[in-house]
XYZ file of N, CA and C in Angstrom:
723
model
N 121.461 147.017 177.601
C 122.613 146.746 178.088
C 122.453 144.355 177.338
N 121.495 143.966 178.360
C 120.962 142.530 177.618
C 120.858 142.951 176.222
N 120.677 143.504 175.154
C 120.470 143.621 174.165
C 121.750 143.825 172.829
N 122.447 144.083 173.942
C 124.090 144.467 173.413
C 124.437 143.608 172.726
N 124.616 142.883 174.460
C 125.232 141.592 174.887
C 125.213 140.523 173.863
N 124.134 140.099 173.255
C 123.047 139.191 172.238
C 123.384 139.696 171.165
N 123.480 141.336 171.119
C 124.422 141.397 169.257
C 125.776 141.328 169.522
N 126.415 141.924 170.189
C 127.561 141.072 170.242
C 128.438 139.479 169.923
N 127.596 139.076 170.595
C 127.627 137.755 170.770
C 127.660 137.119 168.913
N 125.861 138.119 168.515
C 125.817 137.044 167.469
C 127.215 137.515 166.226
N 127.292 139.146 166.040
C 128.909 139.397 165.508
C 129.058 138.575 166.102
N 130.003 137.791 166.434
C 131.785 137.507 166.925
C 130.860 135.514 166.152
N 129.575 135.759 166.657
C 129.670 133.681 166.147
C 129.173 133.913 164.469
N 128.613 134.657 163.847
C 128.836 135.191 162.341
C 129.934 135.396 162.129
N 130.865 136.439 162.361
C 132.579 135.933 161.916
C 133.409 134.601 161.805
N 133.239 133.693 163.137
C 133.354 132.868 163.066
C 132.751 132.088 161.981
N 131.906 131.956 161.925
C 131.064 131.364 160.918
C 131.417 131.741 159.630
N 131.622 132.914 159.146
C 132.167 133.562 158.095
C 133.746 132.566 157.861
N 134.912 132.476 158.252
C 135.607 132.537 158.679
C 135.632 130.834 157.798
N 134.925 130.002 158.486
C 135.100 128.508 158.365
C 134.255 128.407 156.660
N 133.137 129.258 156.200
C 132.991 129.176 154.809
C 133.566 129.758 154.148
N 134.681 130.832 154.462
C 135.725 130.956 153.365
C 137.026 129.857 153.386
N 137.059 129.553 154.127
C 138.433 127.744 154.065
C 137.194 126.053 154.079
N 136.604 126.620 153.745
C 135.901 125.376 153.359
C 135.952 124.667 152.144
N 136.562 125.181 150.946
C 137.091 124.188 150.259
C 138.507 124.151 150.773
N 139.323 124.133 151.639
C 140.318 124.048 151.477
C 140.143 122.880 152.684
N 139.727 123.085 153.917
C 139.099 122.150 154.752
C 138.683 121.187 153.525
N 137.616 120.921 153.064
C 137.299 119.809 152.388
C 137.703 119.551 151.736
N 138.768 119.736 150.584
C 140.052 119.245 150.250
C 140.695 118.350 151.267
N 140.992 118.941 152.169
C 142.208 118.250 153.282
C 141.261 116.821 153.489
N 140.427 117.423 153.897
C 139.271 115.916 154.592
C 139.797 114.511 153.738
N 139.715 115.389 152.291
C 138.946 113.858 151.381
C 140.419 113.450 150.894
N 141.543 114.688 151.451
C 143.056 113.600 151.128
C 142.800 112.753 151.775
N 142.747 112.676 153.065
C 143.372 112.462 154.365
C 142.584 111.053 153.493
N 141.171 110.760 153.320
C 140.844 109.136 153.295
C 141.256 108.484 151.727
N 141.704 109.509 151.694
C 142.266 108.931 149.955
C 143.282 108.242 149.806
N 144.146 109.301 151.033
C 145.625 109.264 151.312
C 145.576 107.370 152.419
N 144.619 107.589 153.176
C 144.937 106.040 154.074
C 144.043 105.049 152.858
N 143.593 105.370 152.460
C 142.864 104.200 150.944
C 144.279 103.764 150.452
N 145.220 104.837 150.409
C 146.815 104.145 149.196
C 147.363 103.667 150.586
N 147.214 104.210 151.619
C 148.242 102.932 152.852
C 148.452 101.776 152.721
N 147.010 101.685 152.923
C 146.170 100.075 153.235
C 146.611 99.298 152.205
N 147.008 99.755 151.177
C 147.109 98.829 149.781
C 148.552 98.845 149.330
N 149.135 100.250 149.292
C 150.087 100.162 149.480
C 151.551 100.171 149.972
N 150.900 99.863 151.661
C 151.668 100.278 152.976
C 152.626 101.513 152.910
N 152.098 102.285 152.051
C 153.243 103.740 152.310
C 152.146 104.694 153.794
N 152.620 104.691 154.624
C 152.172 104.757 156.058
C 152.959 106.439 156.273
N 154.095 106.051 155.382
C 154.405 107.725 156.046
C 153.396 109.209 155.418
N 153.160 108.564 154.536
C 152.697 109.936 153.786
C 151.166 109.617 154.625
N 150.117 108.622 154.738
C 149.521 108.684 155.496
C 149.425 110.121 157.110
N 150.536 109.452 158.356
C 150.603 110.201 159.033
C 150.937 111.664 158.488
N 152.323 112.394 157.323
C 152.125 113.527 157.174
C 150.109 113.876 157.139
N 149.422 113.729 155.799
C 148.531 113.336 155.455
C 147.382 114.101 156.598
N 147.300 113.432 157.855
C 146.833 113.276 158.847
C 147.232 114.109 159.560
N 148.750 114.597 159.990
C 149.245 115.737 160.808
C 148.603 117.092 159.999
N 148.433 117.545 158.681
C 147.376 119.005 157.923
C 146.128 118.436 158.358
N 146.068 117.700 158.263
C 144.043 117.325 158.418
C 144.452 118.173 160.745
N 144.449 117.432 161.521
C 144.754 117.867 162.995
C 145.416 119.230 162.583
N 146.045 120.158 161.888
C 146.242 121.305 162.175
C 144.889 122.078 161.414
N 144.642 121.663 160.907
C 143.386 122.086 159.887
C 142.098 122.578 161.180
N 142.252 121.063 161.474
C 140.940 120.518 162.261
C 141.209 121.523 163.840
N 142.665 122.272 164.247
C 143.314 123.051 165.513
C 143.056 124.336 164.821
N 142.850 124.366 163.661
C 142.205 126.762 163.177
C 141.078 126.241 163.656
N 140.203 125.685 162.797
C 138.586 125.330 163.548
C 138.084 126.190 165.107
N 139.128 124.335 166.058
C 138.421 125.054 166.963
C 139.129 126.407 167.521
N 140.233 127.433 167.205
C 140.875 128.329 166.654
C 139.912 128.958 167.002
N 139.511 129.708 165.459
C 138.470 130.220 164.932
C 137.469 130.283 166.550
N 136.708 129.222 167.493
C 135.954 129.231 167.184
C 135.712 128.841 169.024
N 136.964 129.975 169.196
C 137.145 130.615 170.581
C 138.363 131.314 170.609
N 137.808 132.342 169.207
C 138.262 133.850 169.890
C 138.586 134.690 170.704
N 139.742 135.050 171.112
C 140.330 135.827 172.522
C 140.801 134.833 173.625
N 140.260 133.997 173.042
C 141.353 133.112 174.152
C 141.959 132.528 174.851
N 142.782 133.098 175.001
C 144.192 133.844 176.113
C 143.331 134.695 177.645
N 142.393 134.559 177.367
C 141.133 135.088 178.530
C 141.575 136.100 178.910
N 142.842 137.161 178.415
C 143.033 138.663 179.284
C 142.321 139.133 178.492
N 142.116 140.603 179.038
C 141.562 141.423 179.053
C 141.887 142.888 178.315
N 141.652 142.422 176.771
C 141.875 143.216 175.833
C 141.401 145.461 175.861
N 142.594 145.653 176.910
C 141.763 147.389 176.066
C 142.223 147.454 175.059
N 142.447 147.326 174.008
C 143.048 147.868 172.036
C 141.975 148.131 171.766
N 140.954 146.581 172.067
C 139.529 146.378 171.440
C 139.097 147.588 170.927
N 138.524 147.921 169.600
C 137.864 148.650 169.053
C 136.244 148.758 169.416
N 135.830 147.691 169.476
C 134.915 147.635 169.906
C 134.482 148.176 171.298
N 135.536 148.102 171.719
C 135.139 148.377 173.710
C 135.530 149.934 174.113
N 135.938 150.121 173.191
C 136.564 151.214 173.117
C 138.008 151.986 173.068
N 138.817 150.841 173.104
C 140.288 150.781 171.174
C 140.050 151.708 170.627
N 141.346 153.462 169.915
C 140.851 153.285 169.137
C 142.232 154.180 168.565
N 141.982 154.518 166.490
C 143.755 154.226 166.411
C 144.153 155.625 166.296
N 145.221 155.899 166.620
C 146.108 157.378 166.917
C 146.362 157.812 164.557
N 145.710 158.624 163.928
C 145.918 158.451 162.945
C 147.621 158.974 162.820
N 147.545 160.333 163.354
C 148.108 161.124 162.999
C 150.092 160.618 164.100
N 150.188 158.818 164.215
C 151.150 158.313 164.046
C 151.377 156.642 163.835
N 149.927 156.859 162.508
C 150.145 155.096 162.554
C 149.901 155.946 161.010
N 151.162 154.610 160.350
C 151.115 154.451 158.782
C 149.881 154.426 157.697
N 150.496 154.426 157.112
C 149.846 154.617 155.792
C 148.874 153.510 155.354
N 147.715 152.751 154.557
C 147.350 151.690 154.335
C 147.888 151.750 152.991
N 147.990 150.230 153.122
C 148.311 149.890 152.430
C 147.226 149.765 150.514
N 147.596 150.316 149.410
C 145.684 150.951 149.273
C 145.786 149.095 148.048
N 144.859 148.437 147.580
C 144.552 147.253 147.926
C 145.204 147.275 146.074
N 145.126 145.826 144.870
C 144.928 145.961 143.779
C 143.651 146.454 143.557
N 143.815 146.450 142.259
C 142.664 146.182 141.023
C 142.384 144.634 140.795
N 140.790 144.313 140.806
C 140.483 142.961 140.474
C 139.835 142.777 139.103
N 139.027 141.717 139.790
C 138.033 141.352 138.188
C 137.028 142.212 138.566
N 136.673 142.676 139.825
C 135.182 143.658 139.904
C 135.427 145.565 139.752
N 136.808 145.746 139.765
C 137.232 147.279 139.952
C 137.936 146.936 141.373
N 138.254 148.331 141.821
C 139.317 148.997 142.750
C 138.566 148.399 143.892
N 138.607 147.734 145.016
C 138.604 147.439 146.055
C 138.293 148.499 147.052
N 138.138 149.186 148.417
C 138.401 149.923 149.138
C 139.357 149.501 149.933
N 140.313 150.027 150.662
C 141.501 150.056 151.063
C 140.820 149.447 152.300
N 141.347 148.623 153.833
C 141.052 148.762 155.210
C 141.957 149.297 155.738
N 141.562 149.793 157.383
C 141.564 151.525 158.045
C 142.522 150.410 158.684
N 143.336 151.062 160.201
C 143.901 150.295 160.688
C 143.836 149.858 161.458
N 141.998 150.287 161.890
C 140.618 149.977 162.140
C 141.075 148.482 163.219
N 140.830 148.013 161.529
C 140.719 146.416 161.897
C 141.980 145.659 162.474
N 143.363 146.008 162.534
C 144.433 145.633 163.011
C 143.769 145.011 165.207
N 142.818 145.887 166.181
C 142.558 146.331 167.107
C 140.642 145.922 166.522
N 140.057 145.182 165.649
C 138.958 144.378 165.436
C 138.660 143.237 165.318
N 139.095 143.590 164.504
C 139.178 142.399 163.158
C 139.610 140.977 164.058
N 138.596 139.427 163.307
C 138.316 137.645 164.145
C 139.909 136.827 163.709
N 141.233 137.796 162.433
C 141.925 136.989 161.917
C 140.992 135.783 161.193
N 140.262 136.502 160.154
C 140.348 135.159 159.610
C 140.595 135.650 157.736
N 140.834 134.480 157.226
C 142.066 135.173 156.128
C 141.233 136.439 155.362
N 142.332 137.050 155.228
C 142.381 138.151 154.726
C 141.773 139.636 155.523
N 141.611 139.590 156.440
C 140.921 140.157 157.363
C 141.709 140.979 158.625
N 142.634 141.627 157.950
C 143.669 142.154 158.408
C 144.448 143.086 157.661
N 144.869 144.241 157.988
C 145.477 145.942 158.087
C 146.871 145.393 157.296
N 146.831 146.339 155.907
C 148.540 145.918 155.298
C 148.849 147.794 155.594
N 150.210 147.999 155.871
C 151.453 149.258 155.345
C 151.733 148.603 154.043
N 152.757 149.898 153.771
C 153.619 149.433 152.796
C 155.215 149.056 153.363
N 155.304 148.738 152.072
C 156.747 148.256 153.361
C 156.726 147.087 154.324
N 157.786 146.783 154.618
C 158.451 145.956 156.103
C 159.045 146.677 157.158
N 158.227 148.395 157.134
C 158.687 148.586 158.596
C 157.144 149.710 158.657
N 156.961 149.627 159.276
C 155.208 150.695 159.542
C 155.477 150.699 161.544
N 153.810 151.046 161.524
C 153.498 151.536 163.144
C 152.145 151.465 163.358
N 150.846 150.862 164.580
C 150.107 151.898 164.600
C 149.663 152.184 165.677
N 150.402 153.223 165.333
C 149.082 154.167 167.575
C 148.008 154.101 167.902
N 147.962 153.405 169.056
C 146.451 152.958 169.290
C 146.534 154.054 171.723
N 145.215 154.449 171.117
C 144.353 154.926 172.362
C 144.342 154.326 172.652
N 144.259 152.988 173.861
C 143.446 152.103 174.826
C 142.507 152.586 175.283
N 141.104 151.904 176.082
C 140.686 152.664 175.947
C 140.397 152.745 177.926
N 141.401 152.469 178.202
C 141.573 153.155 179.605
C 143.203 153.007 180.022
N 143.687 154.693 181.019
C 144.894 154.117 181.499
C 145.240 153.194 182.107
N 146.597 152.147 181.810
C 146.741 151.148 182.659
C 148.011 150.980 182.311
N 149.029 149.942 183.034
C 150.496 149.540 183.805
C 150.126 148.113 181.950
N 150.362 149.251 180.876
C 150.457 147.478 180.336
C 151.184 147.270 180.528
N 151.370 145.209 180.276
C 151.777 144.327 180.984
C 152.100 143.542 180.103
N 151.402 143.358 178.485
C 151.744 142.423 177.792
C 151.109 143.158 176.085
N 151.796 142.373 175.189
C 150.966 142.896 174.193
C 151.232 141.134 173.364
N 149.254 141.283 172.341
C 149.497 139.436 171.855
C 149.368 139.827 170.610
N 149.861 139.585 169.699
C 149.726 139.860 168.532
C 149.083 137.658 167.412
N 148.666 138.722 166.670
C 147.911 137.317 166.325
C 147.776 137.731 164.239
N 148.504 136.999 164.007
C 148.055 136.525 162.501
C 147.981 134.684 161.825
N 147.472 135.085 160.872
C 146.803 133.736 160.306
C 147.856 132.686 159.773
N 147.725 131.574 160.481
C 148.721 130.482 160.692
C 149.340 130.274 159.204
N 150.323 129.553 159.177
C 151.471 129.156 158.120
C 150.961 127.898 156.999
N 150.279 127.458 157.926
C 149.633 126.876 156.154
C 148.645 127.286 155.817
N 147.546 128.687 155.972
C 146.128 128.805 155.642
C 146.415 129.644 154.976
N 147.999 130.631 155.827
C 148.390 131.852 155.025
C 148.873 131.642 153.385
N 149.461 130.402 153.106
C 149.851 130.391 151.750
C 151.120 131.736 151.769
N 150.707 132.592 150.322
C 151.154 133.520 149.986
C 151.561 134.331 150.645
N 150.709 134.635 152.358
C 150.884 136.192 152.353
C 151.445 135.704 154.429
N 152.307 135.246 154.433
C 153.672 134.075 154.971
C 154.332 135.426 154.910
N 154.835 135.661 153.945
C 155.883 136.684 153.876
C 156.060 137.964 154.644
N 154.333 137.918 154.496
C 154.315 140.053 154.862
C 153.862 140.030 155.704
N 153.860 138.278 157.132
C 153.324 138.214 158.651
C 154.116 139.437 159.303
N 154.349 140.605 160.280
C 155.562 140.869 161.364
C 156.076 139.648 162.238
N 157.710 140.387 162.230
C 158.762 139.497 162.402
C 159.503 140.639 163.881
N 160.016 141.180 163.311
C 160.278 142.407 164.646
C 160.002 143.686 165.086
N 159.232 143.704 165.843
C 158.747 144.609 166.650
C 158.922 145.168 168.076
N 158.458 146.346 168.386
C 159.058 147.492 169.494
C 157.723 148.208 170.193
N 157.326 147.781 171.611
C 156.162 148.264 171.707
C 156.186 149.491 172.807
N 156.140 150.598 172.198
C 156.594 151.865 173.147
C 155.097 152.651 174.243
N 155.441 152.887 175.741
C 154.370 154.305 175.644
C 154.177 155.070 175.502
N 154.084 156.044 175.202
C 153.420 157.905 174.993
C 153.454 157.739 175.903
N 153.987 159.189 176.602
C 154.427 159.897 177.803
C 153.456 161.223 177.421
N 152.552 162.429 177.153
C 152.456 163.597 176.477
C 151.794 163.302 175.551
N 151.695 164.917 175.222
C 150.965 165.675 173.753
C 152.052 165.843 173.251
N 151.589 165.708 171.092
C 152.192 166.571 170.586
C 153.776 167.022 170.714
N 154.560 167.471 170.650
C 155.913 167.965 170.699
C 156.698 167.486 171.765
N 155.533 168.118 172.521
C 156.017 167.307 173.889
C 156.182 165.609 174.420
N 155.571 165.422 173.721
C 155.974 163.331 173.289
C 156.748 162.384 173.067
N 157.108 161.640 174.252
C 157.792 160.709 174.590
C 157.544 159.597 174.972
N 158.099 158.745 173.533
C 158.280 157.324 173.670
C 159.280 156.363 174.843
N 158.619 155.423 175.166
C 159.329 154.385 176.594
C 158.532 153.607 176.106
N 160.507 152.972 175.547
C 160.903 151.553 174.862
C 159.808 150.717 176.108
N 159.540 149.680 175.738
C 157.559 149.224 176.998
C 158.271 147.456 176.731
N 158.994 146.857 175.712
C 159.722 145.763 174.830
C 159.697 145.480 173.723
N 160.486 144.545 173.716
C 161.082 144.322 172.379
C 160.769 142.150 171.549
N 160.662 142.660 170.779
C 160.079 140.293 170.275
C 160.066 140.605 168.975
N 159.882 138.846 168.983
C 160.334 138.662 167.525
C 158.740 137.294 167.777
N 157.999 138.313 165.956
C 156.707 137.342 166.018
C 156.936 135.826 165.074
N 157.106 134.761 166.145
C 157.348 133.783 164.705
C 156.375 132.740 164.855
N 155.906 133.173 162.584
C 154.681 132.347 161.729
C 155.190 131.096 162.208
N 155.485 130.401 161.899
C 155.666 129.283 162.164
C 156.121 128.249 164.006
N 155.778 129.484 164.949
C 155.041 128.962 165.310
C 153.883 127.766 166.282
N 153.980 127.624 167.314
C 152.836 126.022 167.367
C 151.305 127.310 167.593
N 152.254 128.280 167.654
C 150.095 129.310 168.877
C 150.391 129.885 167.134
N 149.643 130.787 166.276
C 149.231 131.674 165.232
C 148.962 133.237 166.370
N 148.401 132.756 167.807
C 148.246 133.872 168.503
C 149.435 133.997 169.780
N 150.530 134.777 169.780
C 151.941 135.115 170.480
C 151.994 136.480 171.344
N 151.442 136.432 172.825
C 152.018 136.892 173.872
C 153.217 137.277 174.354
N 153.654 138.626 174.183
C 155.406 139.037 174.973
C 154.699 139.582 176.385
N 155.320 139.522 176.536
C 154.858 139.972 178.703
C 155.937 140.950 178.387
N 155.937 142.508 179.294
C 156.456 143.176 179.646
C 157.389 143.155 180.832
N 158.490 143.603 181.420
C 159.085 143.159 182.281
C 158.850 144.161 183.060
N 159.165 143.314 184.891
C 158.695 144.536 186.191
C 159.202 145.655 186.260
N 160.235 145.695 185.270
C 160.875 146.888 185.560
C 160.388 147.938 184.852
N 159.219 147.746 183.991
C 158.722 148.696 183.378
C 157.097 149.116 183.415
N 156.892 148.140 184.938
C 155.098 148.846 185.141
C 155.498 150.201 186.087
N 156.319 151.195 186.120
C 156.379 152.040 186.900
C 155.171 153.488 186.327
N 154.584 153.476 185.186
C 153.851 153.921 185.210
C 152.989 153.252 184.228
N 151.938 154.139 183.466
C 151.146 153.779 183.159
C 150.487 154.882 181.910
N 150.039 154.081 180.911
C 149.735 155.018 179.619
C 148.114 154.522 178.862
N 147.486 155.852 178.282
C 146.774 154.948 178.123
C 146.862 155.054 175.958
N 148.203 155.618 175.400
C 148.506 155.630 174.011
C 149.867 154.698 173.844
N 149.691 153.733 173.281
C 150.448 153.036 172.935
C 151.033 153.206 171.349
N 152.596 152.775 171.160
C 152.397 152.529 169.792
C 153.307 151.406 168.944
N 152.816 150.664 168.627
C 153.648 149.673 168.014
C 154.751 149.617 166.873
N 155.308 149.610 166.862
C 156.814 149.652 166.296
C 156.620 147.586 164.898
N 156.802 147.801 163.643
C 157.099 146.898 163.044
C 158.371 146.862 162.691
N 159.427 146.415 163.020
C 160.719 146.790 161.567
C 161.235 146.244 161.364
N 160.433 144.669 161.299
C 160.604 143.889 159.968
C 159.237 142.792 159.713
N 159.503 142.271 158.695
C 158.318 141.011 158.683
C 159.765 139.553 158.189
N 158.222 138.901 157.880
C 159.161 138.019 156.943
C 159.484 138.399 155.620
N 159.855 138.787 155.138
C 160.761 138.739 153.897
C 159.671 139.473 152.548
N 158.522 139.952 152.160
C 157.875 140.779 151.768
C 157.972 142.181 151.837
N 158.802 142.346 150.135
C 159.640 144.105 150.810
C 158.451 144.449 150.230
N 156.753 144.633 150.123
C 156.179 145.665 149.240
C 154.768 145.933 150.510
N 154.628 144.687 151.318
C 154.065 145.194 151.657
C 153.606 144.529 154.252
N 153.678 144.510 155.143
C 152.699 143.783 156.242
C 152.055 143.447 156.419
N 151.461 142.705 157.212
C 150.171 142.630 156.994
C 150.181 142.659 158.947
N 149.428 143.120 159.514
C 148.658 142.726 160.865
C 146.923 143.059 160.777
N 146.461 141.079 161.102
C 144.997 140.776 161.601
C 145.376 141.696 162.516
N 145.778 140.569 164.138
C 145.069 140.903 165.411
C 146.275 141.761 166.568
N 145.779 142.996 166.922
C 146.805 143.270 168.442
C 145.897 143.326 169.573
N 146.657 142.687 170.302
C 145.974 142.937 171.098
C 146.573 144.062 173.039
N 145.958 145.010 173.194
C 147.240 145.370 174.800
C 146.102 144.773 176.391
N 147.314 144.218 176.831
C 147.568 143.841 178.425
C 147.181 144.870 179.341
N 146.419 144.742 180.004
C 147.655 145.336 181.299
C 146.633 145.303 182.771
N 146.391 146.206 183.912
C 145.993 146.278 185.422
C 145.648 148.412 185.238
N 144.543 148.713 185.203
C 143.820 150.488 185.124
C 144.843 150.586 186.509
N 145.124 152.014 185.939
C 146.057 152.502 186.558
C 144.742 152.886 187.801
């Protein structure tokens, strides 16, 4: 058990270091620009530009800190793939086929990424179009109390911002097969320009009456990309039934 915890901790640290490596050039360039802008501001009095650039540097520093504090909302994630969560494939949208690059055709990323990824740049699951869904089998039957959606930050996303989810609905699934019924737990709006990339949406207490081990997150719109939508990380919180 101790070895398993050490291995998991090592994997988490490795993922965060990979994020820093992937974004090193951008971070380095931003800090270099901050130094040059300060020199320019000192000699020309252009303080406004320095303030703007300093704000960008602050944002980048905050993103680095967040990447080193994953699962920082401190709420148990019953959807997490590494601890027993899983994908219900027959109610999950098809994965977006990746484009061919100079090295050949890349392997598509499956929906498991959305319940196990570290939200580093490019570590997301994409499905075609602006409307889709992901079915999740939770590790245990719980009274669902909240869902957390995470996307890469708007300033880091660059061209990916339009593919972020926007409007969504979370349903609890009751029954199996043709007799299955979906109970609407909450509706929400993911704000890609909000103060935090990790946004938690609470289920109203009126919907605490039943427990579920299966849920489906339906994305009903994104932020403008007609070709595909990206899900970086989805977390489901609650209390055991």
